[in-house]
Tab-separated table of C-alpha atoms and ligand atoms in Angstrom:
chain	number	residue	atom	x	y	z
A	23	UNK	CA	-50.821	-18.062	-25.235
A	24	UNK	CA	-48.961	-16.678	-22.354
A	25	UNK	CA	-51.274	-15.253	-19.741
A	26	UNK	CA	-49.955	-11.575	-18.707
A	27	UNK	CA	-52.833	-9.739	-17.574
A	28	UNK	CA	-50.431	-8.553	-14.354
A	29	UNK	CA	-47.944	-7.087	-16.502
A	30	UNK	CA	-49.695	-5.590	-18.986
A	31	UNK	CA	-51.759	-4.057	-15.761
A	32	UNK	CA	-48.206	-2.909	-14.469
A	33	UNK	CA	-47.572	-1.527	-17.638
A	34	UNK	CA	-50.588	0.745	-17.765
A	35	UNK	CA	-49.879	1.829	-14.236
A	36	UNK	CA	-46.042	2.426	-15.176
A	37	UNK	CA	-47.131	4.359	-18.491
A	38	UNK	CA	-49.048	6.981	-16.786
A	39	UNK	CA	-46.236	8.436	-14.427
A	40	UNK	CA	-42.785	6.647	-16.199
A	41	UNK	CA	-41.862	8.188	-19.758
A	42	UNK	CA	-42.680	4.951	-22.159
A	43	UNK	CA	-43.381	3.350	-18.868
A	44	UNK	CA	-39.669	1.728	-18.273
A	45	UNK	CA	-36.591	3.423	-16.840
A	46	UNK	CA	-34.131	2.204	-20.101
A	47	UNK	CA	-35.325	2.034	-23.432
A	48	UNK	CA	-34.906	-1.135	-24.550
A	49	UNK	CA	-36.474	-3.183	-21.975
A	50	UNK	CA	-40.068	-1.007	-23.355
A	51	UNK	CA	-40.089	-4.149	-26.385
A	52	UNK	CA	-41.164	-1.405	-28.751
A	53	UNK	CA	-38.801	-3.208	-30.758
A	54	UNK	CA	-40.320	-6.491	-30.705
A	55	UNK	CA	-43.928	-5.171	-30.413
A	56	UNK	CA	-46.345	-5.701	-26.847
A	57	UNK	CA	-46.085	-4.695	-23.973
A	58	UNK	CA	-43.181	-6.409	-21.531
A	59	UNK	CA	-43.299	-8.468	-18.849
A	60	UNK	CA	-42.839	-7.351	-15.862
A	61	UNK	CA	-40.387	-9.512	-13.734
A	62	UNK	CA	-40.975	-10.334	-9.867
A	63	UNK	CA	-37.755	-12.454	-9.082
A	64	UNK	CA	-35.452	-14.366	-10.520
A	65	UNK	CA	-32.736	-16.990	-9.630
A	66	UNK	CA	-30.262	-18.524	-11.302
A	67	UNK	CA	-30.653	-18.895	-14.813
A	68	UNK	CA	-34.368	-18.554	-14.649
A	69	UNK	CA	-36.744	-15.332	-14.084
A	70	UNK	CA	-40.274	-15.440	-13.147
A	71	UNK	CA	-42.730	-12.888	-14.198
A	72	UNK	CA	-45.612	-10.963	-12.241
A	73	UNK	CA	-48.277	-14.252	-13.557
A	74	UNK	CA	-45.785	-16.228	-12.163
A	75	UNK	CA	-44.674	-17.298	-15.664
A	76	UNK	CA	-41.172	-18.788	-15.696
A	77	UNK	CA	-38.133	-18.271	-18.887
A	78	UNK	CA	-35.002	-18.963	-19.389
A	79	UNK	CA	-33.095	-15.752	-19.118
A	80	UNK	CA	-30.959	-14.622	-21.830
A	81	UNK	CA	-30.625	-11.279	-20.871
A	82	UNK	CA	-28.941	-11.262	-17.597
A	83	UNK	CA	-29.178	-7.922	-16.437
A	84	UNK	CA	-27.108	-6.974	-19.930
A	85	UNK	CA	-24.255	-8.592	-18.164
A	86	UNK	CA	-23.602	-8.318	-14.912
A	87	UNK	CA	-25.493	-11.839	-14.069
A	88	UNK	CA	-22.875	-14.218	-15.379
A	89	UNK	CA	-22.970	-16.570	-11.718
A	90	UNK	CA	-26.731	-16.163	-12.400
A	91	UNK	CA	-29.418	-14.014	-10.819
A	92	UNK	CA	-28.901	-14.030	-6.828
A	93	UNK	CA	-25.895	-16.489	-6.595
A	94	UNK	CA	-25.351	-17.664	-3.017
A	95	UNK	CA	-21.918	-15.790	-2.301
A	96	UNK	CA	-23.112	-12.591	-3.482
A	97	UNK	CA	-26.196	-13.294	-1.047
A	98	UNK	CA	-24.405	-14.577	1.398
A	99	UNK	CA	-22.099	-11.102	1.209
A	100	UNK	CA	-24.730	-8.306	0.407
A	101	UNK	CA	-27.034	-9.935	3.999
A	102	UNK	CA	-23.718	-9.296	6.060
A	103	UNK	CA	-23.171	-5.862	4.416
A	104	UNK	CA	-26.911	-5.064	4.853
A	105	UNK	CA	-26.385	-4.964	8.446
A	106	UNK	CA	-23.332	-2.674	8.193
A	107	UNK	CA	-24.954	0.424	6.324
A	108	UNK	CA	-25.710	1.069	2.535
A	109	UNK	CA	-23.696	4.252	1.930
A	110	UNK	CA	-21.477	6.078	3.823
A	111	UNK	CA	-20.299	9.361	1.919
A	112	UNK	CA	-16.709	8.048	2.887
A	113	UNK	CA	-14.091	5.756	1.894
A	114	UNK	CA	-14.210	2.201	2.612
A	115	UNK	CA	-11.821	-0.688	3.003
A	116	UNK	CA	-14.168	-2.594	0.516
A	117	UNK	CA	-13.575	0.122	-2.310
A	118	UNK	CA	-9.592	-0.881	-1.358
A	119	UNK	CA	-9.996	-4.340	-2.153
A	120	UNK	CA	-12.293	-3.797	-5.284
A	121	UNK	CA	-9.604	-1.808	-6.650
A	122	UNK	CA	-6.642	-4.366	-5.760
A	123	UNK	CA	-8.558	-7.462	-7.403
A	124	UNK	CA	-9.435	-4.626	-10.969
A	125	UNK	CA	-5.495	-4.050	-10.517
A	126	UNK	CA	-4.196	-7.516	-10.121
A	127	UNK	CA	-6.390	-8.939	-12.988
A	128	UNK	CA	-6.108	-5.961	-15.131
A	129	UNK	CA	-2.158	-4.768	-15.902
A	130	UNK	CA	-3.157	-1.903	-18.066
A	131	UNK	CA	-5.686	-0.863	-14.529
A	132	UNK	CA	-2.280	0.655	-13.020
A	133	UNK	CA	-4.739	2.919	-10.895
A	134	UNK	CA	-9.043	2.769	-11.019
A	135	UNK	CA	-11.734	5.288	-9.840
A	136	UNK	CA	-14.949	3.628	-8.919
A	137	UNK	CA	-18.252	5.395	-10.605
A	138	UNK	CA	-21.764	4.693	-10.754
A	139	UNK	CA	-22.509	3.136	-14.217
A	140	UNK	CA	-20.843	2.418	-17.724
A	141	UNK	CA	-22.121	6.009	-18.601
A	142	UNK	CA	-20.146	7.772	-16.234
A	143	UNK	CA	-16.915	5.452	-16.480
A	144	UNK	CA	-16.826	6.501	-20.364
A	145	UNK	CA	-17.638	10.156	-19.898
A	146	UNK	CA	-15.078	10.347	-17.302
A	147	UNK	CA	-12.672	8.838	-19.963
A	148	UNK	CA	-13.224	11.302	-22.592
A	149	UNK	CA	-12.703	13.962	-19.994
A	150	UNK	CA	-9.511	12.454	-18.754
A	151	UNK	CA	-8.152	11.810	-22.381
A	152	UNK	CA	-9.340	15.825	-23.627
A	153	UNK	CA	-7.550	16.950	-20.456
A	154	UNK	CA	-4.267	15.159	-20.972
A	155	UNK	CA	-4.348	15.685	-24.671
A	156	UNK	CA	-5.267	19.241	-24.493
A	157	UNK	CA	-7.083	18.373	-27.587
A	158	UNK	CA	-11.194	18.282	-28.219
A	159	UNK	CA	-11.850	15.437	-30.585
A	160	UNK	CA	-12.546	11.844	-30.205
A	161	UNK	CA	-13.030	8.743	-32.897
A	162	UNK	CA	-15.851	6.214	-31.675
A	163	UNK	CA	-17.095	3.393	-34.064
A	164	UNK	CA	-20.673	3.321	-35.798
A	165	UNK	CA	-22.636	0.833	-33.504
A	166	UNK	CA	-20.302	1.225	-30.766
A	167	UNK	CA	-22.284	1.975	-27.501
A	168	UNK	CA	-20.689	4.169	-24.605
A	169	UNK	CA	-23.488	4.831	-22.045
A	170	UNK	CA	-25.584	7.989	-23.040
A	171	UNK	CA	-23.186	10.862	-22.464
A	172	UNK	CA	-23.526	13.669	-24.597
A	173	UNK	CA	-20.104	13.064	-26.997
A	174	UNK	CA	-21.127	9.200	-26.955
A	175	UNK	CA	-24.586	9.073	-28.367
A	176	UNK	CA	-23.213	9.818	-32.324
A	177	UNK	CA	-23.998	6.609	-33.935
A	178	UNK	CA	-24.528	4.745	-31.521
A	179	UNK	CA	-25.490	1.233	-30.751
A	180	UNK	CA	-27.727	-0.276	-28.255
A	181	UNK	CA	-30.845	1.166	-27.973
A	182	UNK	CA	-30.175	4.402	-30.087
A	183	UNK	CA	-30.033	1.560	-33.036
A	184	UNK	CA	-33.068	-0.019	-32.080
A	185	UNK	CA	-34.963	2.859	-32.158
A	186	UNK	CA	-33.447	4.288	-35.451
A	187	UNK	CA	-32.360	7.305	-33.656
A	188	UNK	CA	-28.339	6.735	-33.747
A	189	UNK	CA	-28.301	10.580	-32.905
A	190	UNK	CA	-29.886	11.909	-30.078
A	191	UNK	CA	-31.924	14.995	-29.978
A	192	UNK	CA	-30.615	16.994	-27.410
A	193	UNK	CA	-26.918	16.756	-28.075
A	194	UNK	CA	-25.726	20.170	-29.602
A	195	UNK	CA	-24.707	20.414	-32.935
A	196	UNK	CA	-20.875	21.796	-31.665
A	197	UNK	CA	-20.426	18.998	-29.292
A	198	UNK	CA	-21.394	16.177	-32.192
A	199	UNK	CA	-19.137	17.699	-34.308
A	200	UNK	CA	-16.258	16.684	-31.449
A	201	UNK	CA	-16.832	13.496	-32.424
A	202	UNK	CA	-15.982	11.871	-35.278
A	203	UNK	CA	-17.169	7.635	-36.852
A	204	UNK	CA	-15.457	5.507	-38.340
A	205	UNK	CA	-16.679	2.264	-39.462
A	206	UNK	CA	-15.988	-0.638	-36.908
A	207	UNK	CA	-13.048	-2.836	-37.721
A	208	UNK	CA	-12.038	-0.700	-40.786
A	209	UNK	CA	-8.675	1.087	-39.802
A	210	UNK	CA	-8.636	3.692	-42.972
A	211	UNK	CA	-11.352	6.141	-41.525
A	212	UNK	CA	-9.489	6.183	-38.483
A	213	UNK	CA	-5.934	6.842	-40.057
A	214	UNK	CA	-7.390	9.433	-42.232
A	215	UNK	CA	-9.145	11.321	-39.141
A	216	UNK	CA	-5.684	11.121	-37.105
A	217	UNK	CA	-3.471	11.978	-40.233
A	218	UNK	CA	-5.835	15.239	-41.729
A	219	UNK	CA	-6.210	17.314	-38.103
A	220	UNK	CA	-3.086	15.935	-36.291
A	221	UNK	CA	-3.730	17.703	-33.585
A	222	UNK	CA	-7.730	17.646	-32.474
A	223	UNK	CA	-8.024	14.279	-31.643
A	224	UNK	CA	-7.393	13.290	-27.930
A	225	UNK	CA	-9.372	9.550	-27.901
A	226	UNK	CA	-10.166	6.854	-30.072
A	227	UNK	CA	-12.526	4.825	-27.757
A	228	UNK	CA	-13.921	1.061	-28.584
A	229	UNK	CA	-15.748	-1.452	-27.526
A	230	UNK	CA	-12.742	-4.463	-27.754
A	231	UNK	CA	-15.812	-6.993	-28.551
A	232	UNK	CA	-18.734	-4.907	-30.269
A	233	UNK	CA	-22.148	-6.395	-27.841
A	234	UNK	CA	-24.540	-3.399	-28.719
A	235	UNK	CA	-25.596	-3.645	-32.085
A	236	UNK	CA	-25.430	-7.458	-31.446
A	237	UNK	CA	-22.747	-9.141	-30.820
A	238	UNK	CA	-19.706	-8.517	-33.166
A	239	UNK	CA	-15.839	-9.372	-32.640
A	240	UNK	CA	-13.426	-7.555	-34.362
A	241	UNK	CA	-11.098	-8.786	-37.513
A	242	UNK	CA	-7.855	-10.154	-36.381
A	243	UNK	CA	-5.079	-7.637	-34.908
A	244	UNK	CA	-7.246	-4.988	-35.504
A	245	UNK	CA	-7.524	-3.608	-31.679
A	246	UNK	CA	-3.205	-3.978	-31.853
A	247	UNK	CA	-3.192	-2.092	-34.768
A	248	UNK	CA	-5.619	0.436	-34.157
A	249	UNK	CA	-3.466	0.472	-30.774
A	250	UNK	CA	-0.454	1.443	-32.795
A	251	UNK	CA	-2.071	4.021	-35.055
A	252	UNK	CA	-3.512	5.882	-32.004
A	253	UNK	CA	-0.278	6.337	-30.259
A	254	UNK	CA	1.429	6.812	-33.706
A	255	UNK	CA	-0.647	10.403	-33.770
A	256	UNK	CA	-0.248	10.903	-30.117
A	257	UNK	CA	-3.828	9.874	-28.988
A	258	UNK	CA	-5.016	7.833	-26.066
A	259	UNK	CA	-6.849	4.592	-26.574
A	260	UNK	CA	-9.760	4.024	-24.320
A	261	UNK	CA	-11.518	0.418	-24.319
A	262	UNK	CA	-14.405	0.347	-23.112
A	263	UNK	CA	-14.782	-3.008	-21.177
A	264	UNK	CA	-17.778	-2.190	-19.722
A	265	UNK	CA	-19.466	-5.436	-20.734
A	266	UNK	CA	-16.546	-7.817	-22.014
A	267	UNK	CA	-14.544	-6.885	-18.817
A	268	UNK	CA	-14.257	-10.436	-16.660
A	269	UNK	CA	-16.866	-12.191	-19.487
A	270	UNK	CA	-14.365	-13.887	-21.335
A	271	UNK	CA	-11.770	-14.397	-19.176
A	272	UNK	CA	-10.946	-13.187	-15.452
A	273	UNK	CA	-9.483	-9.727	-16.935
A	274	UNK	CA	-10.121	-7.842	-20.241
A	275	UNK	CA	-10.291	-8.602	-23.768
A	276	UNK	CA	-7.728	-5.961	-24.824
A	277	UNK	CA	-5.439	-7.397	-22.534
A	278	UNK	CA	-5.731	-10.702	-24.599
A	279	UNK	CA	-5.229	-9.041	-27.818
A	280	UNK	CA	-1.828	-8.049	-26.361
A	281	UNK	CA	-2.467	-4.136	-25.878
A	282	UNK	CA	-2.555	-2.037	-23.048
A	283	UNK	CA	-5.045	0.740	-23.631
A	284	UNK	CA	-4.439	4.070	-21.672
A	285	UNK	CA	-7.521	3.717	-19.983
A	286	UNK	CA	-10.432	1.556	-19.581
A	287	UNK	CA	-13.848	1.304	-18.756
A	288	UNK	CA	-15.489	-1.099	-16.525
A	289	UNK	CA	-19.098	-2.070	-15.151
A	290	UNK	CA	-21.720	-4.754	-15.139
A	291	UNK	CA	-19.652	-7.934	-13.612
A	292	UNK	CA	-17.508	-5.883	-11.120
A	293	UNK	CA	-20.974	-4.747	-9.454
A	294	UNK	CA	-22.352	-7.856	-9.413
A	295	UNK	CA	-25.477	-6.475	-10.248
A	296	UNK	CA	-25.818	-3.431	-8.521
A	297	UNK	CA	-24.711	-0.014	-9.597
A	298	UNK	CA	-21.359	0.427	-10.838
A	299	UNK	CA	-18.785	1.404	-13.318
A	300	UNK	CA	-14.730	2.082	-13.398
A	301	UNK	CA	-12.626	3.987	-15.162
A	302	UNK	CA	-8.739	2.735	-15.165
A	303	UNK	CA	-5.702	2.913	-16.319
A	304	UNK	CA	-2.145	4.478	-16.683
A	305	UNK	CA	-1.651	5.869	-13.148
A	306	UNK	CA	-0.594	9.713	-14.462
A	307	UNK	CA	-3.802	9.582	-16.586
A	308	UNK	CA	-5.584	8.528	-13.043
A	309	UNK	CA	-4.219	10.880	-11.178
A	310	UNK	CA	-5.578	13.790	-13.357
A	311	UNK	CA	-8.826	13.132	-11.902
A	312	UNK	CA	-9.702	15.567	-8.534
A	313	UNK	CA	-8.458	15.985	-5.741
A	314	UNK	CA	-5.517	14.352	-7.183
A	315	UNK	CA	-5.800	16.864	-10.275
A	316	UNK	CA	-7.417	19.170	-12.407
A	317	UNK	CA	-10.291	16.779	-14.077
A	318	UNK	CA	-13.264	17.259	-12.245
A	319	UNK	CA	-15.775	14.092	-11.022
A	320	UNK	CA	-17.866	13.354	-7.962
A	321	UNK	CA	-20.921	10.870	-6.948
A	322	UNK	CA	-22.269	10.524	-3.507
A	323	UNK	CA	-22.931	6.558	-4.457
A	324	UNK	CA	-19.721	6.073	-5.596
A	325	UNK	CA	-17.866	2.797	-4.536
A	326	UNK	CA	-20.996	2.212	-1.951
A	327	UNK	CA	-20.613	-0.582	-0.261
A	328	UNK	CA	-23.287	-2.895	-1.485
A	329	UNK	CA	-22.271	-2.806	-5.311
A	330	UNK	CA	-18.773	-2.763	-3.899
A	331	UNK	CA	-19.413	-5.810	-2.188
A	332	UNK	CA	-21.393	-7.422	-4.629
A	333	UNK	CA	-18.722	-6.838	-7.284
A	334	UNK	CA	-15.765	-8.188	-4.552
A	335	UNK	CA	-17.789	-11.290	-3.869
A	336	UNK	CA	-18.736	-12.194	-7.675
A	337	UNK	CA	-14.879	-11.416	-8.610
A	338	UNK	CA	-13.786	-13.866	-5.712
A	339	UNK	CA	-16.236	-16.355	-7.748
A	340	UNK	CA	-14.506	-16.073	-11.176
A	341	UNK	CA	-11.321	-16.103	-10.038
A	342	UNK	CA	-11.914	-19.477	-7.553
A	343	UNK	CA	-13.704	-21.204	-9.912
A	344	UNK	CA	-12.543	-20.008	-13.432
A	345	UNK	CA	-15.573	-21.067	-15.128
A	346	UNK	CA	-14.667	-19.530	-18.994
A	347	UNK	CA	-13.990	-23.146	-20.218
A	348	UNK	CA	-17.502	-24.310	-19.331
A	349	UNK	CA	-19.055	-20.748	-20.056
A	350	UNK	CA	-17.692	-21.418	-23.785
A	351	UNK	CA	-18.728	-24.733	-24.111
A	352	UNK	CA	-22.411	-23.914	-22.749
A	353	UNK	CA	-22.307	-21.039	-25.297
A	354	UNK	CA	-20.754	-23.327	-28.562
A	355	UNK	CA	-23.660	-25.914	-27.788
A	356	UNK	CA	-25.947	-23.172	-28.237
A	357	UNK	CA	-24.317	-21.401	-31.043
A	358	UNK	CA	-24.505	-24.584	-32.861
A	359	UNK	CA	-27.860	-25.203	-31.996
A	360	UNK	CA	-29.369	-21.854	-33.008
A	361	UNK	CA	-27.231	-22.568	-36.185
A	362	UNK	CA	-28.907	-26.185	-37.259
A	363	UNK	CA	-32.242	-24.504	-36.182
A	364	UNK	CA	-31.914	-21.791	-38.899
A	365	UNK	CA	-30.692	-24.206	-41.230
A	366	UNK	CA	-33.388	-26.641	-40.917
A	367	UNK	CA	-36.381	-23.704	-41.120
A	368	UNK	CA	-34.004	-23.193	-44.383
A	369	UNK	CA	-34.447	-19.625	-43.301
A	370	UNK	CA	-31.092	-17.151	-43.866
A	371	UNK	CA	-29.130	-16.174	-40.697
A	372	UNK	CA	-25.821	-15.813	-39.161
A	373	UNK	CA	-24.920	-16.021	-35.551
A	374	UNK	CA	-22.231	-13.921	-33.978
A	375	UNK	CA	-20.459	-15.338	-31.053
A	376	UNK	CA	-17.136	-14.399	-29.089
A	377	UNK	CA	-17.334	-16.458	-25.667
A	378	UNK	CA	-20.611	-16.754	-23.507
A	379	UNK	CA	-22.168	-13.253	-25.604
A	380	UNK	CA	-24.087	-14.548	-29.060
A	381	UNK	CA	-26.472	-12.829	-31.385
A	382	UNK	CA	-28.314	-14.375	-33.621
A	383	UNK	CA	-28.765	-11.828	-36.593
A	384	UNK	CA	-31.653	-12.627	-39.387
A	385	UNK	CA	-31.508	-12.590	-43.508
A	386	UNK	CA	-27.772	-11.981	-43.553
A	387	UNK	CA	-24.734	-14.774	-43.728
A	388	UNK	CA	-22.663	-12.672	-41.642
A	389	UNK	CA	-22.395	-9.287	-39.891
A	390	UNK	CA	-18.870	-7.494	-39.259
A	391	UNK	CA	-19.753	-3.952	-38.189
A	392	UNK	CA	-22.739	-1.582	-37.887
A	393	UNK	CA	-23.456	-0.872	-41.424
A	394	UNK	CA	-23.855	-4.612	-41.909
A	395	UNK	CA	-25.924	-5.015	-38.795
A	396	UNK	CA	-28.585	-2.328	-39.503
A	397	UNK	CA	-29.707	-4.584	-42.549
A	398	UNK	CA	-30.617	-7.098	-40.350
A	399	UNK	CA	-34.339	-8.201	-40.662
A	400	UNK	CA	-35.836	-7.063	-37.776
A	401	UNK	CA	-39.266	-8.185	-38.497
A	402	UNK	CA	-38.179	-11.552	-38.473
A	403	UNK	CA	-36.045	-11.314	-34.573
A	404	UNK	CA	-39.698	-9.534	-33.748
A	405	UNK	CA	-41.273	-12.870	-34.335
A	406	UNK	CA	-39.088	-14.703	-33.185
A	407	UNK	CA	-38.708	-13.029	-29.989
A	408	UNK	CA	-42.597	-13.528	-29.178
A	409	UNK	CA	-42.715	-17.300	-30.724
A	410	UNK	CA	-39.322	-18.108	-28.295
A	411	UNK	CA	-40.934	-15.898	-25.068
A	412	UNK	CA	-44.116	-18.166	-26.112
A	413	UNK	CA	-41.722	-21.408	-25.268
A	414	UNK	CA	-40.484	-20.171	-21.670
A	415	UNK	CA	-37.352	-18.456	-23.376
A	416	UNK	CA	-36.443	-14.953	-22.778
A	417	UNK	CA	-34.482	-12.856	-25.090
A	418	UNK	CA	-33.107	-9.556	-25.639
A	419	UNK	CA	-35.700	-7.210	-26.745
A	420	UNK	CA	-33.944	-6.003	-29.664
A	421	UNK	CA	-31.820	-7.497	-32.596
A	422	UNK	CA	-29.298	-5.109	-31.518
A	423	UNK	CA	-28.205	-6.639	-27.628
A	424	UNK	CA	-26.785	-9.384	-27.001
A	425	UNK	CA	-28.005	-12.730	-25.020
A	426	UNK	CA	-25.522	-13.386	-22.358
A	427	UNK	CA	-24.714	-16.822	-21.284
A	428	UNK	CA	-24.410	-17.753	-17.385
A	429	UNK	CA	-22.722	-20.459	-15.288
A	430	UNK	CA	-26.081	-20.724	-14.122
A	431	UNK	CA	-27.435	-22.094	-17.214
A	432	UNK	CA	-27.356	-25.835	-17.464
A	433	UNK	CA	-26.760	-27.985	-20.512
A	434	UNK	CA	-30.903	-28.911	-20.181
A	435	UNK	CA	-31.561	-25.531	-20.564
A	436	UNK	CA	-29.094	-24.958	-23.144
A	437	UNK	CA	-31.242	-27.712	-25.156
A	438	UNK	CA	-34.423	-26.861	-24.143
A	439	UNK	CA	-33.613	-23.011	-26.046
A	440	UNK	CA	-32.259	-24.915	-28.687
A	441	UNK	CA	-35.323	-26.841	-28.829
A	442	UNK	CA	-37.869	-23.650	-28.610
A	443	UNK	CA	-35.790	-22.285	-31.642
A	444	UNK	CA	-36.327	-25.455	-33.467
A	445	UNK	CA	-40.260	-24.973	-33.363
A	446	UNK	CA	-40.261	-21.217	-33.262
A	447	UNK	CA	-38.269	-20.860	-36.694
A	448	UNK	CA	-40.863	-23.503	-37.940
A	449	UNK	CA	-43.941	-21.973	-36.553
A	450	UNK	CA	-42.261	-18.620	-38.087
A	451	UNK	CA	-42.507	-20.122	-41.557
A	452	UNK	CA	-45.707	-20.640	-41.746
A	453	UNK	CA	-47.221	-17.883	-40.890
B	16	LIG	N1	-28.254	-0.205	-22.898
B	16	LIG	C1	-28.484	-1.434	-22.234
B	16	LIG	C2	-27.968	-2.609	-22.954
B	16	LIG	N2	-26.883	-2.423	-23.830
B	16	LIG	C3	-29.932	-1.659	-21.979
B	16	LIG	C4	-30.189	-1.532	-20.564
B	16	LIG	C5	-31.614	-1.842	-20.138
B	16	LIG	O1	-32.572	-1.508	-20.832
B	16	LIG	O2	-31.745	-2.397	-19.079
């Protein structure tokens, strides 16, 4: 048994004065049952906990960690910046050169506005797309997840599908109603919501690879189609890249599936860690935004120049090194492993994989959008979150996230999860 009398004393402490004692739902494991651990430090692939117990982190920060946790560079970069100030209230040359590397690797990015999170990038979106539109509506998918902004949380992934509460309290009725879900990958509901009210809806926005109700690429052609239909009834397409921007390849996914969306959302790997999010896109949608136009949106932290830094340094990583060959091959081994795991416990499973992002969804054979992925047993990831945390191997809390890969990661750890998985499934089965 894992000894985690610090943590579970830091969560009593952290109860009393922090609602559910954590500052994001998930990471409160009500999900996977216990109390979490609470982490002291971490480095590279590995993060050590407040008993000084060790894992093998799949989490990653939900992203942005894909050099690992405190890669040298990004050190090396923040320590120099330290010395320089944190936060200025003014414009810096590093928010310059964050937005020339977004624009070079991103051809749809024709201009970007730096934010503080993937929340804010998304709302901003919306209230670009309503603005230029002049229309109210927008079309999400079910188990899509946009950040928590009012008009996002219907249906949504992430957390709001862990919890069973895909629609938050809080969010009027009216403001809902602006939003209208359609199943993801399924084209009709979406045709049939552009063709009945031609003019209401401003924004279809999706997630190009769907990472928050696990991990779940789309069918073939369906972003270039869904592409077409959106412009066909004179609405914008906003993909929201927040966490498959730079994860796949050193640019977006939508720009692989041959489409340039009108605007895009950014965050995790272009903060390289620390606080950010982006909104980009067609420069005239861009320039809508204050004081260039009429579409209010402000932040005293935005483009600071730590998370500006951290994001310019990590960027100047991916794009030295390239490392999306090995990042898939470190992700396949494990893929396959998870896979001859499940079939040697002879339990049923499927796992989901596009790149270094996997799930690993129990008692189904495959999973294709949220409807599919709410059926997944639960109970079953529950256990075998605990028996894997058990073997030094830390997963998402929830069925629902996604376990991110990281050039950190070596092929021993790789094997060792595999391993864990191996006993865990069979110390599953027989209890
Ligand atoms: N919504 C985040 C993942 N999709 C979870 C963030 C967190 O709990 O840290």
């Amino acid at each position: 048994m894992l000894s985690v009398n610090k943590s579970n004393n830091l969560f009593i402490r952290a109860n009393a004065l922090i609602p559910g004692a954590v500052n994001s739902p998930v990471r409160a494991w009500k999900a996977v049952g216990g109390s979490p651990i609470f982490i002291e430090r971490a480095q590279g692939a590995h993060i050590y906990d407040a008993d000084g117990n060790s894992f093998v982190d799949y989490v990653g920060s939900y992203g942005p960690a894909i050099l690992g946790h405190s890669p040298l560079p990004v050190v090396t970069a923040l320590t120099r910046q330290l010395e320089h100030g944190f936060s200025y209230g003014a414009p810096t040359r590093l928010e310059v050169e964050l937005a020339e590397k977004i624009t070079a690797a991103i051809p749809a990015a024709e201009k970007v506005r730096l934010v503080n999170s993937g929340t804010e990038a998304t709302m901003t979106a919306i209230r670009i797309a309503r603005a230029a539109t002049g229309r109210p509506g927008i079309i999400k998918f079910d188990g899509c997840y946009h950040g928590h902004a009012d008009a996002l949380l219907v249906r949504a992934g992430s957390g709001s599908m862990t919890f069973g509460v895909p629609d938050s309290a809080g969010v009027s009725e009216a403001l809902a109603a602006q939003t209208r879900v359609a199943q993801y990958g399924s084209l009709e509901a979406v045709e049939g919501y552009l063709s009945s009210k031609p003019a209401e809806i401003a924004a279809v926005i999706v997630e190009p690879i769907a990472a928050n109700m696990g991990v779940v690429p789309p069918p073939p052609d369906f972003l270039h189609a869904l592409y077409v239909l959106t412009h066909a009834h004179g609405a914008l397409l906003i993909c929201d890249e927040v966490i498959s921007g730079f994860r796949l390849r050193y640019g977006t996914v939508s720009e692989q599936a041959g489409i340039r969306p009108d605007l895009l959302t950014l965050g995790k790997i272009i903060g390289g860690g620390l606080p950010i999010g982006a909104v980009a896109g067609k420069a005239e949608l861009l320039d809508l935004l204050a004081p260039q136009g009429p579409v209010y949106q402000a932040g005293t932290l935005s483009g600071n120049p730590l998370s500006v830094t951290a994001g310019i340094a990590t960027l100047n990583v991916l794009e030295a090194t390239a490392p999306y060959a090995r990042l898939e091959a470190l992700a396949a081994r494990l893929e396959n492993g998870l896979k001859s795991a499940l079939q040697t416990s002879g339990r049923r499973g499927c796992v989901n994989r596009a790149g270094s992002l996997l799930t690993l969804f129990f008692g189904l054979d495959r999973v294709g959008n949220g409807e599919e992925a709410r059926r997944a047993d639960t109970t079953m990831f529950a256990k075998f979150f605990r028996a894997m945390l058990e073997r030094g191997i830390y997963l998402p809390p929830s069925q629902f996230e996604a376990m991110f890969v990281s050039v950190a990661h070596s092929d021993e750890d790789i094997d060792a999860t595999i391993a864990a998985a191996h006993e865990s499934l069979q110390s599953i089965g027989s209890t």
